[in-house]
PDB file of C-alpha atoms and ligand atoms in Angstrom:
ATOM      1  CA  MET N 427      29.324   8.686  -6.135  1.00  0.00           C
ATOM      2  CA  SER N 428      26.068   6.763  -5.574  1.00  0.00           C
ATOM      3  CA  ILE N 429      25.879   4.306  -2.665  1.00  0.00           C
ATOM      4  CA  ALA N 430      24.465   0.995  -3.132  1.00  0.00           C
ATOM      5  CA  ALA N 431      22.209  -0.976  -0.948  1.00  0.00           C
ATOM      6  CA  THR N 432      23.619  -4.261   0.454  1.00  0.00           C
ATOM      7  CA  ILE N 433      21.843  -7.566   1.803  1.00  0.00           C
ATOM      8  CA  TYR N 434      23.577 -10.233   3.798  1.00  0.00           C
ATOM      9  CA  PRO N 435      22.589 -13.465   5.798  1.00  0.00           C
ATOM     10  CA  TYR N 436      22.440 -12.688   9.417  1.00  0.00           C
ATOM     11  CA  PRO N 437      21.275 -15.953  10.996  1.00  0.00           C
ATOM     12  CA  LEU N 438      19.349 -15.616  14.387  1.00  0.00           C
ATOM     13  CA  HIS N 439      20.120 -18.753  16.250  1.00  0.00           C
ATOM     14  CA  ASP N 440      18.234 -21.249  13.918  1.00  0.00           C
ATOM     15  CA  LEU N 441      16.282 -18.898  11.847  1.00  0.00           C
ATOM     16  CA  GLY N 442      17.397 -17.438   8.570  1.00  0.00           C
ATOM     17  CA  ALA N 443      17.473 -13.704   8.491  1.00  0.00           C
ATOM     18  CA  TRP N 444      18.793 -10.836   6.407  1.00  0.00           C
ATOM     19  CA  ARG N 445      20.309  -7.519   7.209  1.00  0.00           C
ATOM     20  CA  ILE N 446      20.000  -4.714   4.810  1.00  0.00           C
ATOM     21  CA  GLU N 447      22.010  -1.590   4.716  1.00  0.00           C
ATOM     22  CA  TYR N 448      21.566   1.530   2.532  1.00  0.00           C
ATOM     23  CA  GLY N 449      23.417   4.690   3.696  1.00  0.00           C
ATOM     24  CA  GLU N 450      22.233   5.309   7.094  1.00  0.00           C
ATOM     25  CA  ALA N 451      19.238   3.074   6.897  1.00  0.00           C
ATOM     26  CA  TYR N 452      19.138  -0.519   8.049  1.00  0.00           C
ATOM     27  CA  ALA N 453      16.725  -3.295   8.132  1.00  0.00           C
ATOM     28  CA  LEU N 454      16.349  -6.903   9.358  1.00  0.00           C
ATOM     29  CA  ILE N 455      13.943  -9.446   8.130  1.00  0.00           C
ATOM     30  CA  CYS N 456      13.465 -12.824   9.323  1.00  0.00           C
ATOM     31  CA  ALA N 457      12.272 -15.943   7.029  1.00  0.00           C
ATOM     32  CA  GLN N 458       9.880 -17.208   9.898  1.00  0.00           C
ATOM     33  CA  GLY N 459       6.803 -15.146   9.424  1.00  0.00           C
ATOM     34  CA  SER N 460       8.336 -12.831   6.915  1.00  0.00           C
ATOM     35  CA  GLN N 461       8.820 -10.588   9.653  1.00  0.00           C
ATOM     36  CA  LEU N 462      10.625  -7.363   9.779  1.00  0.00           C
ATOM     37  CA  LEU N 463      12.674  -7.286  13.198  1.00  0.00           C
ATOM     38  CA  GLU N 464      14.472  -3.986  12.825  1.00  0.00           C
ATOM     39  CA  TYR N 465      14.201  -0.686  11.004  1.00  0.00           C
ATOM     40  CA  GLY N 466      16.005   2.436  11.602  1.00  0.00           C
ATOM     41  CA  PHE N 467      18.876   4.896  10.619  1.00  0.00           C
ATOM     42  CA  ARG N 468      22.512   4.718  12.307  1.00  0.00           C
ATOM     43  CA  ASN N 469      23.077   7.232  15.113  1.00  0.00           C
ATOM     44  CA  GLU N 470      19.318   7.526  15.757  1.00  0.00           C
ATOM     45  CA  PRO N 471      16.825   5.792  17.985  1.00  0.00           C
ATOM     46  CA  PRO N 472      15.230   2.916  16.046  1.00  0.00           C
ATOM     47  CA  VAL N 473      12.007   3.572  14.195  1.00  0.00           C
ATOM     48  CA  ILE N 474      10.619   0.004  14.707  1.00  0.00           C
ATOM     49  CA  TRP N 475      10.815  -1.347  18.133  1.00  0.00           C
ATOM     50  CA  SER N 476      13.155  -4.364  18.240  1.00  0.00           C
ATOM     51  CA  ASN N 477      13.051  -6.540  21.295  1.00  0.00           C
ATOM     52  CA  ALA N 478      16.142  -7.574  23.024  1.00  0.00           C
ATOM     53  CA  TYR N 479      14.063 -10.366  24.794  1.00  0.00           C
ATOM     54  CA  ALA N 480      12.781 -11.832  21.630  1.00  0.00           C
ATOM     55  CA  SER N 481      13.539 -15.749  21.315  1.00  0.00           C
ATOM     56  CA  PHE N 482      14.326 -17.075  18.083  1.00  0.00           C
ATOM     57  CA  ILE N 483      12.807 -20.405  18.066  1.00  0.00           C
ATOM     58  CA  ALA N 484      11.337 -22.327  15.048  1.00  0.00           C
ATOM     59  CA  GLY N 485       7.568 -22.458  15.216  1.00  0.00           C
ATOM     60  CA  THR N 486       7.181 -19.970  17.954  1.00  0.00           C
ATOM     61  CA  PRO N 487       5.939 -16.286  17.259  1.00  0.00           C
ATOM     62  CA  ILE N 488       8.622 -13.776  17.540  1.00  0.00           C
ATOM     63  CA  ARG N 489       7.374 -10.449  19.624  1.00  0.00           C
ATOM     64  CA  GLY N 490       8.559  -7.253  18.287  1.00  0.00           C
ATOM     65  CA  GLY N 491       9.081  -5.710  14.643  1.00  0.00           C
ATOM     66  CA  VAL N 492       6.346  -6.183  12.258  1.00  0.00           C
ATOM     67  CA  PRO N 493       4.539  -9.671  12.701  1.00  0.00           C
ATOM     68  CA  VAL N 494       2.368 -10.496   9.599  1.00  0.00           C
ATOM     69  CA  CYS N 495      -1.142 -11.691  10.718  1.00  0.00           C
ATOM     70  CA  TRP N 496      -3.182 -13.499   7.774  1.00  0.00           C
ATOM     71  CA  PRO N 497      -5.665 -14.899   6.885  1.00  0.00           C
ATOM     72  CA  TRP N 498      -7.249 -13.681  10.105  1.00  0.00           C
ATOM     73  CA  PHE N 499      -6.414 -11.359  12.816  1.00  0.00           C
ATOM     74  CA  VAL N 500      -6.510 -12.148  16.566  1.00  0.00           C
ATOM     75  CA  ASP N 501      -8.677 -15.280  17.296  1.00  0.00           C
ATOM     76  CA  LEU N 502     -10.542 -16.632  14.401  1.00  0.00           C
ATOM     77  CA  GLN N 503     -13.761 -16.652  16.428  1.00  0.00           C
ATOM     78  CA  SER N 504     -13.944 -12.930  16.839  1.00  0.00           C
ATOM     79  CA  ASN N 505     -13.647 -12.319  13.053  1.00  0.00           C
ATOM     80  CA  PRO N 506     -16.548 -11.626  10.803  1.00  0.00           C
ATOM     81  CA  GLU N 507     -18.747 -14.665   9.920  1.00  0.00           C
ATOM     82  CA  ALA N 508     -17.592 -14.903   6.439  1.00  0.00           C
ATOM     83  CA  VAL N 509     -13.778 -15.275   7.535  1.00  0.00           C
ATOM     84  CA  LYS N 510     -14.847 -17.689  10.255  1.00  0.00           C
ATOM     85  CA  ALA N 511     -16.605 -20.004   7.421  1.00  0.00           C
ATOM     86  CA  ASP N 512     -13.930 -19.857   5.055  1.00  0.00           C
ATOM     87  CA  TRP N 513     -11.104 -20.673   7.575  1.00  0.00           C
ATOM     88  CA  HIS N 514     -12.912 -22.796  10.135  1.00  0.00           C
ATOM     89  CA  MET N 515     -10.325 -25.271  11.714  1.00  0.00           C
ATOM     90  CA  ALA N 516      -9.741 -26.975  14.985  1.00  0.00           C
ATOM     91  CA  ASP N 517      -7.029 -25.079  17.066  1.00  0.00           C
ATOM     92  CA  ALA N 518      -6.773 -22.159  14.831  1.00  0.00           C
ATOM     93  CA  PRO N 519      -3.702 -20.149  15.723  1.00  0.00           C
ATOM     94  CA  PHE N 520      -3.976 -16.489  17.460  1.00  0.00           C
ATOM     95  CA  HIS N 521      -3.178 -14.108  14.516  1.00  0.00           C
ATOM     96  CA  GLY N 522      -3.498 -16.551  11.644  1.00  0.00           C
ATOM     97  CA  LEU N 523      -1.450 -19.200   9.825  1.00  0.00           C
ATOM     98  CA  VAL N 524       1.735 -17.348   8.693  1.00  0.00           C
ATOM     99  CA  ARG N 525       3.526 -15.501  11.622  1.00  0.00           C
ATOM    100  CA  GLN N 526       5.256 -18.769  12.964  1.00  0.00           C
ATOM    101  CA  ALA N 527       5.489 -20.238   9.334  1.00  0.00           C
ATOM    102  CA  LEU N 528       8.731 -20.478   7.302  1.00  0.00           C
ATOM    103  CA  TRP N 529       8.301 -18.261   4.224  1.00  0.00           C
ATOM    104  CA  GLN N 530      10.418 -18.848   1.100  1.00  0.00           C
ATOM    105  CA  VAL N 531      12.904 -16.237  -0.305  1.00  0.00           C
ATOM    106  CA  GLU N 532      11.730 -15.477  -3.816  1.00  0.00           C
ATOM    107  CA  HIS N 533      13.703 -12.472  -4.827  1.00  0.00           C
ATOM    108  CA  MET N 534      16.638 -10.292  -3.382  1.00  0.00           C
ATOM    109  CA  GLU N 535      17.914  -7.337  -5.106  1.00  0.00           C
ATOM    110  CA  ALA N 536      20.234  -4.464  -3.950  1.00  0.00           C
ATOM    111  CA  ASP N 537      21.512  -1.692  -6.030  1.00  0.00           C
ATOM    112  CA  GLU N 538      21.972   2.305  -5.772  1.00  0.00           C
ATOM    113  CA  HIS N 539      18.175   2.586  -5.660  1.00  0.00           C
ATOM    114  CA  GLY N 540      17.897   0.612  -2.414  1.00  0.00           C
ATOM    115  CA  ALA N 541      16.758  -3.113  -1.675  1.00  0.00           C
ATOM    116  CA  ARG N 542      13.962  -5.199  -2.600  1.00  0.00           C
ATOM    117  CA  LEU N 543      12.972  -8.467  -1.357  1.00  0.00           C
ATOM    118  CA  THR N 544      10.006 -10.955  -1.772  1.00  0.00           C
ATOM    119  CA  PHE N 545       8.956 -13.667   0.345  1.00  0.00           C
ATOM    120  CA  ALA N 546       6.283 -16.116  -0.337  1.00  0.00           C
ATOM    121  CA  SER N 547       4.063 -17.802   2.333  1.00  0.00           C
ATOM    122  CA  PRO N 548       3.754 -21.545   2.537  1.00  0.00           C
ATOM    123  CA  VAL N 549      -0.089 -21.253   2.883  1.00  0.00           C
ATOM    124  CA  THR N 550      -1.909 -22.272  -0.295  1.00  0.00           C
ATOM    125  CA  ARG N 551      -5.260 -23.187   0.987  1.00  0.00           C
ATOM    126  CA  HIS N 552      -8.130 -22.272  -1.200  1.00  0.00           C
ATOM    127  CA  GLY N 553      -5.622 -21.828  -4.155  1.00  0.00           C
ATOM    128  CA  LEU N 554      -4.198 -18.531  -2.605  1.00  0.00           C
ATOM    129  CA  THR N 555      -0.746 -17.352  -2.589  1.00  0.00           C
ATOM    130  CA  ALA N 556       0.665 -14.621  -0.288  1.00  0.00           C
ATOM    131  CA  ARG N 557       3.696 -12.657  -0.652  1.00  0.00           C
ATOM    132  CA  ILE N 558       5.439  -9.810   1.535  1.00  0.00           C
ATOM    133  CA  HIS N 559       7.424  -7.452  -0.721  1.00  0.00           C
ATOM    134  CA  LEU N 560       9.804  -5.289   1.260  1.00  0.00           C
ATOM    135  CA  LYS N 561      11.240  -2.194  -0.135  1.00  0.00           C
ATOM    136  CA  LEU N 562      13.904  -0.144   1.492  1.00  0.00           C
ATOM    137  CA  ASP N 563      15.089   3.333   0.219  1.00  0.00           C
ATOM    138  CA  GLU N 564      17.047   6.147   1.626  1.00  0.00           C
ATOM    139  CA  ASN N 565      13.982   7.519   3.344  1.00  0.00           C
ATOM    140  CA  SER N 566      11.531   4.868   3.804  1.00  0.00           C
ATOM    141  CA  LEU N 567      10.800   1.140   4.230  1.00  0.00           C
ATOM    142  CA  GLU N 568       7.523  -0.251   2.663  1.00  0.00           C
ATOM    143  CA  LEU N 569       5.931  -3.658   3.452  1.00  0.00           C
ATOM    144  CA  ASP N 570       3.299  -4.819   1.069  1.00  0.00           C
ATOM    145  CA  LEU N 571       1.235  -8.038   1.673  1.00  0.00           C
ATOM    146  CA  ASP N 572      -0.026  -9.196  -1.555  1.00  0.00           C
ATOM    147  CA  ILE N 573      -2.440 -12.198  -2.190  1.00  0.00           C
ATOM    148  CA  VAL N 574      -3.567 -13.734  -5.277  1.00  0.00           C
ATOM    149  CA  ASN N 575      -6.589 -16.082  -5.624  1.00  0.00           C
ATOM    150  CA  HIS N 576      -5.692 -18.755  -8.037  1.00  0.00           C
ATOM    151  CA  GLY N 577      -8.536 -21.003  -6.736  1.00  0.00           C
ATOM    152  CA  PRO N 578     -12.100 -21.603  -8.029  1.00  0.00           C
ATOM    153  CA  ARG N 579     -13.915 -19.490  -5.405  1.00  0.00           C
ATOM    154  CA  ALA N 580     -14.138 -16.110  -3.573  1.00  0.00           C
ATOM    155  CA  VAL N 581     -12.407 -16.040  -0.041  1.00  0.00           C
ATOM    156  CA  ALA N 582     -12.721 -13.806   2.788  1.00  0.00           C
ATOM    157  CA  MET N 583     -10.306 -12.680   5.229  1.00  0.00           C
ATOM    158  CA  THR N 584      -8.687 -10.108   7.511  1.00  0.00           C
ATOM    159  CA  ALA N 585      -4.975  -9.106   7.959  1.00  0.00           C
ATOM    160  CA  ALA N 586      -2.638  -6.919   9.734  1.00  0.00           C
ATOM    161  CA  LEU N 587       0.949  -5.677   9.755  1.00  0.00           C
ATOM    162  CA  HIS N 588       1.291  -5.777  13.483  1.00  0.00           C
ATOM    163  CA  SER N 589       3.884  -2.971  13.693  1.00  0.00           C
ATOM    164  CA  TYR N 590       5.737  -2.226  17.032  1.00  0.00           C
ATOM    165  CA  TYR N 591       6.949   1.450  16.877  1.00  0.00           C
ATOM    166  CA  ALA N 592       9.772   2.675  19.030  1.00  0.00           C
ATOM    167  CA  VAL N 593       8.978   5.545  21.140  1.00  0.00           C
ATOM    168  CA  SER N 594      10.910   7.696  23.860  1.00  0.00           C
ATOM    169  CA  ASP N 595       7.938   7.321  26.378  1.00  0.00           C
ATOM    170  CA  VAL N 596       4.570   6.276  25.148  1.00  0.00           C
ATOM    171  CA  SER N 597       2.625   8.657  27.419  1.00  0.00           C
ATOM    172  CA  ALA N 598       4.647  11.490  26.144  1.00  0.00           C
ATOM    173  CA  VAL N 599       3.918  11.211  22.266  1.00  0.00           C
ATOM    174  CA  THR N 600       1.229  12.609  20.239  1.00  0.00           C
ATOM    175  CA  LEU N 601      -0.627  10.879  17.640  1.00  0.00           C
ATOM    176  CA  ARG N 602      -2.528  12.287  14.375  1.00  0.00           C
ATOM    177  CA  GLY N 603      -4.858  10.474  11.992  1.00  0.00           C
ATOM    178  CA  PHE N 604      -7.267   9.049  14.517  1.00  0.00           C
ATOM    179  CA  ALA N 605      -9.576  12.029  15.344  1.00  0.00           C
ATOM    180  CA  GLY N 606     -12.973  11.573  13.818  1.00  0.00           C
ATOM    181  CA  ALA N 607     -12.880   7.866  13.388  1.00  0.00           C
ATOM    182  CA  CYS N 608     -14.674   5.308  15.340  1.00  0.00           C
ATOM    183  CA  TYR N 609     -13.219   2.560  17.286  1.00  0.00           C
ATOM    184  CA  TYR N 610     -14.155  -0.504  19.132  1.00  0.00           C
ATOM    185  CA  ASP N 611     -12.725  -0.667  22.600  1.00  0.00           C
ATOM    186  CA  ASN N 612     -11.629  -4.076  23.137  1.00  0.00           C
ATOM    187  CA  LEU N 613     -10.772  -3.288  27.002  1.00  0.00           C
ATOM    188  CA  HIS N 614     -14.406  -2.125  27.448  1.00  0.00           C
ATOM    189  CA  ASP N 615     -16.561  -4.959  26.020  1.00  0.00           C
ATOM    190  CA  ARG N 616     -15.614  -3.826  22.459  1.00  0.00           C
ATOM    191  CA  THR N 617     -17.885  -0.900  22.787  1.00  0.00           C
ATOM    192  CA  LEU N 618     -18.253   1.350  20.003  1.00  0.00           C
ATOM    193  CA  CYS N 619     -16.748   4.836  20.497  1.00  0.00           C
ATOM    194  CA  GLN N 620     -16.097   8.010  18.680  1.00  0.00           C
ATOM    195  CA  GLN N 621     -12.546   9.495  18.774  1.00  0.00           C
ATOM    196  CA  VAL N 622     -13.106  13.208  19.097  1.00  0.00           C
ATOM    197  CA  SER N 623      -9.644  14.428  19.488  1.00  0.00           C
ATOM    198  CA  GLU N 624      -6.490  12.809  18.772  1.00  0.00           C
ATOM    199  CA  PRO N 625      -5.736   9.974  21.338  1.00  0.00           C
ATOM    200  CA  ARG N 626      -3.108   9.949  24.058  1.00  0.00           C
ATOM    201  CA  ILE N 627      -1.866   6.710  25.473  1.00  0.00           C
ATOM    202  CA  SER N 628      -2.130   6.801  29.371  1.00  0.00           C
ATOM    203  CA  GLY N 629      -2.359   3.108  30.257  1.00  0.00           C
ATOM    204  CA  PRO N 630      -3.296  -0.264  28.744  1.00  0.00           C
ATOM    205  CA  THR N 631      -4.841   0.547  25.260  1.00  0.00           C
ATOM    206  CA  GLU N 632      -6.513  -1.923  22.736  1.00  0.00           C
ATOM    207  CA  ARG N 633      -8.676  -0.124  20.265  1.00  0.00           C
ATOM    208  CA  VAL N 634      -9.639  -1.238  16.787  1.00  0.00           C
ATOM    209  CA  TYR N 635     -10.190   1.921  14.510  1.00  0.00           C
ATOM    210  CA  GLN N 636     -12.362   1.819  11.377  1.00  0.00           C
ATOM    211  CA  GLY N 637     -12.632   4.438   8.670  1.00  0.00           C
ATOM    212  CA  LEU N 638      -9.339   5.736   8.857  1.00  0.00           C
ATOM    213  CA  GLY N 639      -7.602   7.722   6.128  1.00  0.00           C
ATOM    214  CA  LYS N 640      -4.175   7.064   4.698  1.00  0.00           C
ATOM    215  CA  ILE N 641      -1.610   8.707   6.983  1.00  0.00           C
ATOM    216  CA  ILE N 642      -0.976   8.365  10.771  1.00  0.00           C
ATOM    217  CA  VAL N 643       1.711  10.297  12.574  1.00  0.00           C
ATOM    218  CA  ILE N 644       3.554   9.494  15.586  1.00  0.00           C
ATOM    219  CA  GLU N 645       5.190  13.045  17.005  1.00  0.00           C
ATOM    220  CA  ASP N 646       7.922  12.343  19.693  1.00  0.00           C
ATOM    221  CA  PRO N 647       9.161  15.548  20.858  1.00  0.00           C
ATOM    222  CA  ALA N 648      11.885  13.991  23.133  1.00  0.00           C
ATOM    223  CA  TRP N 649      13.537  12.311  20.386  1.00  0.00           C
ATOM    224  CA  GLN N 650      12.861  15.232  17.872  1.00  0.00           C
ATOM    225  CA  ARG N 651      11.166  13.095  15.514  1.00  0.00           C
ATOM    226  CA  LYS N 652       7.896  12.267  13.754  1.00  0.00           C
ATOM    227  CA  ILE N 653       7.046   8.682  12.329  1.00  0.00           C
ATOM    228  CA  PHE N 654       4.810   8.872   9.367  1.00  0.00           C
ATOM    229  CA  ILE N 655       2.945   5.704   8.673  1.00  0.00           C
ATOM    230  CA  ASN N 656       1.293   5.913   5.104  1.00  0.00           C
ATOM    231  CA  THR N 657      -1.229   3.105   4.356  1.00  0.00           C
ATOM    232  CA  ARG N 658      -2.541   1.531   1.115  1.00  0.00           C
ATOM    233  CA  SER N 659      -5.783  -0.441   1.011  1.00  0.00           C
ATOM    234  CA  SER N 660      -6.191  -0.303   4.645  1.00  0.00           C
ATOM    235  CA  HIS N 661      -8.946   1.714   6.484  1.00  0.00           C
ATOM    236  CA  SER N 662      -8.362   0.066   9.956  1.00  0.00           C
ATOM    237  CA  ALA N 663      -5.774  -0.049  12.520  1.00  0.00           C
ATOM    238  CA  VAL N 664      -5.331  -1.566  15.930  1.00  0.00           C
ATOM    239  CA  LEU N 665      -3.609   0.828  18.571  1.00  0.00           C
ATOM    240  CA  TRP N 666      -2.091  -1.348  21.191  1.00  0.00           C
ATOM    241  CA  ASN N 667      -0.070  -0.928  24.322  1.00  0.00           C
ATOM    242  CA  PRO N 668      -0.407  -3.639  27.041  1.00  0.00           C
ATOM    243  CA  GLY N 669       0.392  -1.235  29.893  1.00  0.00           C
ATOM    244  CA  PRO N 670       2.315  -2.369  32.877  1.00  0.00           C
ATOM    245  CA  GLU N 671       0.267  -5.212  34.354  1.00  0.00           C
ATOM    246  CA  ARG N 672      -0.402  -7.123  31.042  1.00  0.00           C
ATOM    247  CA  ALA N 673       3.286  -6.341  30.234  1.00  0.00           C
ATOM    248  CA  ALA N 674       4.224  -8.394  33.217  1.00  0.00           C
ATOM    249  CA  THR N 675       2.414 -11.558  31.882  1.00  0.00           C
ATOM    250  CA  LEU N 676       3.554 -11.405  28.251  1.00  0.00           C
ATOM    251  CA  ASP N 677       6.206 -13.663  26.818  1.00  0.00           C
ATOM    252  CA  GLN N 678       9.435 -12.277  25.446  1.00  0.00           C
ATOM    253  CA  PHE N 679       8.905  -8.855  26.948  1.00  0.00           C
ATOM    254  CA  HIS N 680      10.567  -6.934  29.616  1.00  0.00           C
ATOM    255  CA  PRO N 681       8.057  -5.788  32.169  1.00  0.00           C
ATOM    256  CA  ASP N 682       9.027  -1.995  31.430  1.00  0.00           C
ATOM    257  CA  ALA N 683       9.093  -2.416  27.635  1.00  0.00           C
ATOM    258  CA  TRP N 684       5.485  -1.027  27.274  1.00  0.00           C
ATOM    259  CA  ARG N 685       6.910   2.353  27.806  1.00  0.00           C
ATOM    260  CA  ALA N 686       9.217   2.200  24.867  1.00  0.00           C
ATOM    261  CA  MET N 687       6.869   0.823  22.275  1.00  0.00           C
ATOM    262  CA  LEU N 688       3.536   1.518  20.722  1.00  0.00           C
ATOM    263  CA  CYS N 689       1.791  -0.924  18.103  1.00  0.00           C
ATOM    264  CA  ILE N 690      -0.149   0.817  15.431  1.00  0.00           C
ATOM    265  CA  GLU N 691      -1.107  -2.255  13.480  1.00  0.00           C
ATOM    266  CA  THR N 692      -2.217  -1.390   9.630  1.00  0.00           C
ATOM    267  CA  ALA N 693      -4.974  -3.529   9.035  1.00  0.00           C
ATOM    268  CA  ARG N 694      -8.097  -4.726   7.377  1.00  0.00           C
ATOM    269  CA  VAL N 695     -10.034  -6.082  10.068  1.00  0.00           C
ATOM    270  CA  LEU N 696     -13.811  -5.957  11.156  1.00  0.00           C
ATOM    271  CA  GLU N 697     -15.856  -3.996   8.801  1.00  0.00           C
ATOM    272  CA  ASP N 698     -12.588  -3.493   6.650  1.00  0.00           C
ATOM    273  CA  MET N 699     -12.354  -7.231   5.942  1.00  0.00           C
ATOM    274  CA  PHE N 700     -11.957  -8.220   2.295  1.00  0.00           C
ATOM    275  CA  THR N 701     -12.668 -10.863  -0.243  1.00  0.00           C
ATOM    276  CA  ILE N 702     -10.751 -11.932  -3.119  1.00  0.00           C
ATOM    277  CA  VAL N 703     -12.393 -13.299  -6.134  1.00  0.00           C
ATOM    278  CA  PRO N 704     -11.133 -16.173  -8.391  1.00  0.00           C
ATOM    279  CA  GLY N 705      -8.107 -14.457 -10.562  1.00  0.00           C
ATOM    280  CA  ALA N 706      -7.945 -11.371  -8.512  1.00  0.00           C
ATOM    281  CA  SER N 707      -5.515 -10.085  -5.950  1.00  0.00           C
ATOM    282  CA  GLY N 708      -5.724  -8.154  -2.688  1.00  0.00           C
ATOM    283  CA  GLY N 709      -3.864  -7.111   0.544  1.00  0.00           C
ATOM    284  CA  LEU N 710      -2.593  -4.141   2.121  1.00  0.00           C
ATOM    285  CA  ALA N 711       0.815  -1.944   2.517  1.00  0.00           C
ATOM    286  CA  VAL N 712       2.391   0.346   4.781  1.00  0.00           C
ATOM    287  CA  ARG N 713       5.166   2.841   4.153  1.00  0.00           C
ATOM    288  CA  ILE N 714       7.171   3.875   7.087  1.00  0.00           C
ATOM    289  CA  SER N 715       9.307   7.116   7.208  1.00  0.00           C
ATOM    290  CA  ARG N 716      10.619   9.422   9.724  1.00  0.00           C
ATOM    291  CA  GLN N 717      11.445  13.115   9.844  1.00  0.00           C
ATOM    292  CA  LEU N 718      13.803  14.708  12.371  1.00  0.00           C
ATOM    293  CA  VAL N 719      12.492  18.155  13.738  1.00  0.00           C
ATOM    294  CA  GLN N 720      14.339  20.841  15.429  1.00  0.00           C
ATOM    295  CA  ARG N 721      13.059  21.824  18.832  1.00  0.00           C
TER     296      ARG N 721
HETATM  297  O1  G6P P1436       0.701 -11.524  22.013  1.00  0.00           O
HETATM  298  P1  G6P P1436       0.431 -11.553  20.750  1.00  0.00           P
HETATM  299  O2  G6P P1436      -0.323 -12.940  20.226  1.00  0.00           O
HETATM  300  O3  G6P P1436       1.502 -11.043  19.838  1.00  0.00           O
HETATM  301  O4  G6P P1436      -0.682 -10.393  20.434  1.00  0.00           O
HETATM  302  C1  G6P P1436      -0.502  -9.076  20.757  1.00  0.00           C
HETATM  303  C2  G6P P1436      -1.858  -8.260  20.634  1.00  0.00           C
HETATM  304  O5  G6P P1436      -2.139  -8.101  19.321  1.00  0.00           O
HETATM  305  C3  G6P P1436      -3.139  -7.333  19.128  1.00  0.00           C
HETATM  306  O6  G6P P1436      -2.941  -5.873  19.429  1.00  0.00           O
HETATM  307  C4  G6P P1436      -4.572  -7.839  19.797  1.00  0.00           C
HETATM  308  O7  G6P P1436      -5.530  -6.703  19.330  1.00  0.00           O
HETATM  309  C5  G6P P1436      -4.193  -8.048  21.336  1.00  0.00           C
HETATM  310  O8  G6P P1436      -5.074  -8.608  21.739  1.00  0.00           O
HETATM  311  C6  G6P P1436      -2.969  -8.838  21.385  1.00  0.00           C
HETATM  312  O9  G6P P1436      -2.586  -8.930  22.732  1.00  0.00           O
END
């Protein structure tokens, strides 16, 4: 007998959210920011780092899960000129316009193939519409940021699916998929560097990689697990861990939490920015899965 997925309301204080279950897999997504807050498999460590210290307050960004950053990433001023020009505004919020905005549920469907949900962003400037499509099946979860330009002119933008992954100990995991790429080291004056071998995280890290391929792997021997990050239409990613000193200053963050998480933010930033012409669509997507490995 085949199992069907289920979706049910799971309010977080004042915020609307939905829990999705399908066999051993589960996920939690919130209407604010269309933000995935949990993803994992029962009786295993979580795949996505969910934050016990997160506050669920309307209009306040939630730390953890997968915040959606769009139509720009980080502060607007450090984006390419075309993005700054198209989105110029006073008090531009960090990471764009949608992470603390309330998205509308457009579609929810659960059956023996899994669950599919669509959220629509309230931002319609320049005649753009943005949607997040979430797909959960037995083995993977996909998030697809899909933007359509219904307006009269081309619009430039950057975006990121700012994913926090759960790890046993950030200094003990091995990463695959970065060797050979270039990155800007934000902690060293945004110097452009070449990644020769695969990176290890031994302290605060904030690197913006360019020219990446379609797959990144997190190998976590202590948890006998590999996380696979398959991307679509994205050639950049941000590797971020605050390290202990910055962690102590972050909101909604336990001072020791930096050890248990690693952000690999599937992105289209800097040289990987994109422009959508009238009548066209664009965006980026990530499919997250895991494989258990025997020692
Ligand atoms: O604290 P947040 O606004 O959630 O941002 C968290 C982090 O996001 C990205 O990784 C940026 O590169 C970092 O500069 C920033 O600190």
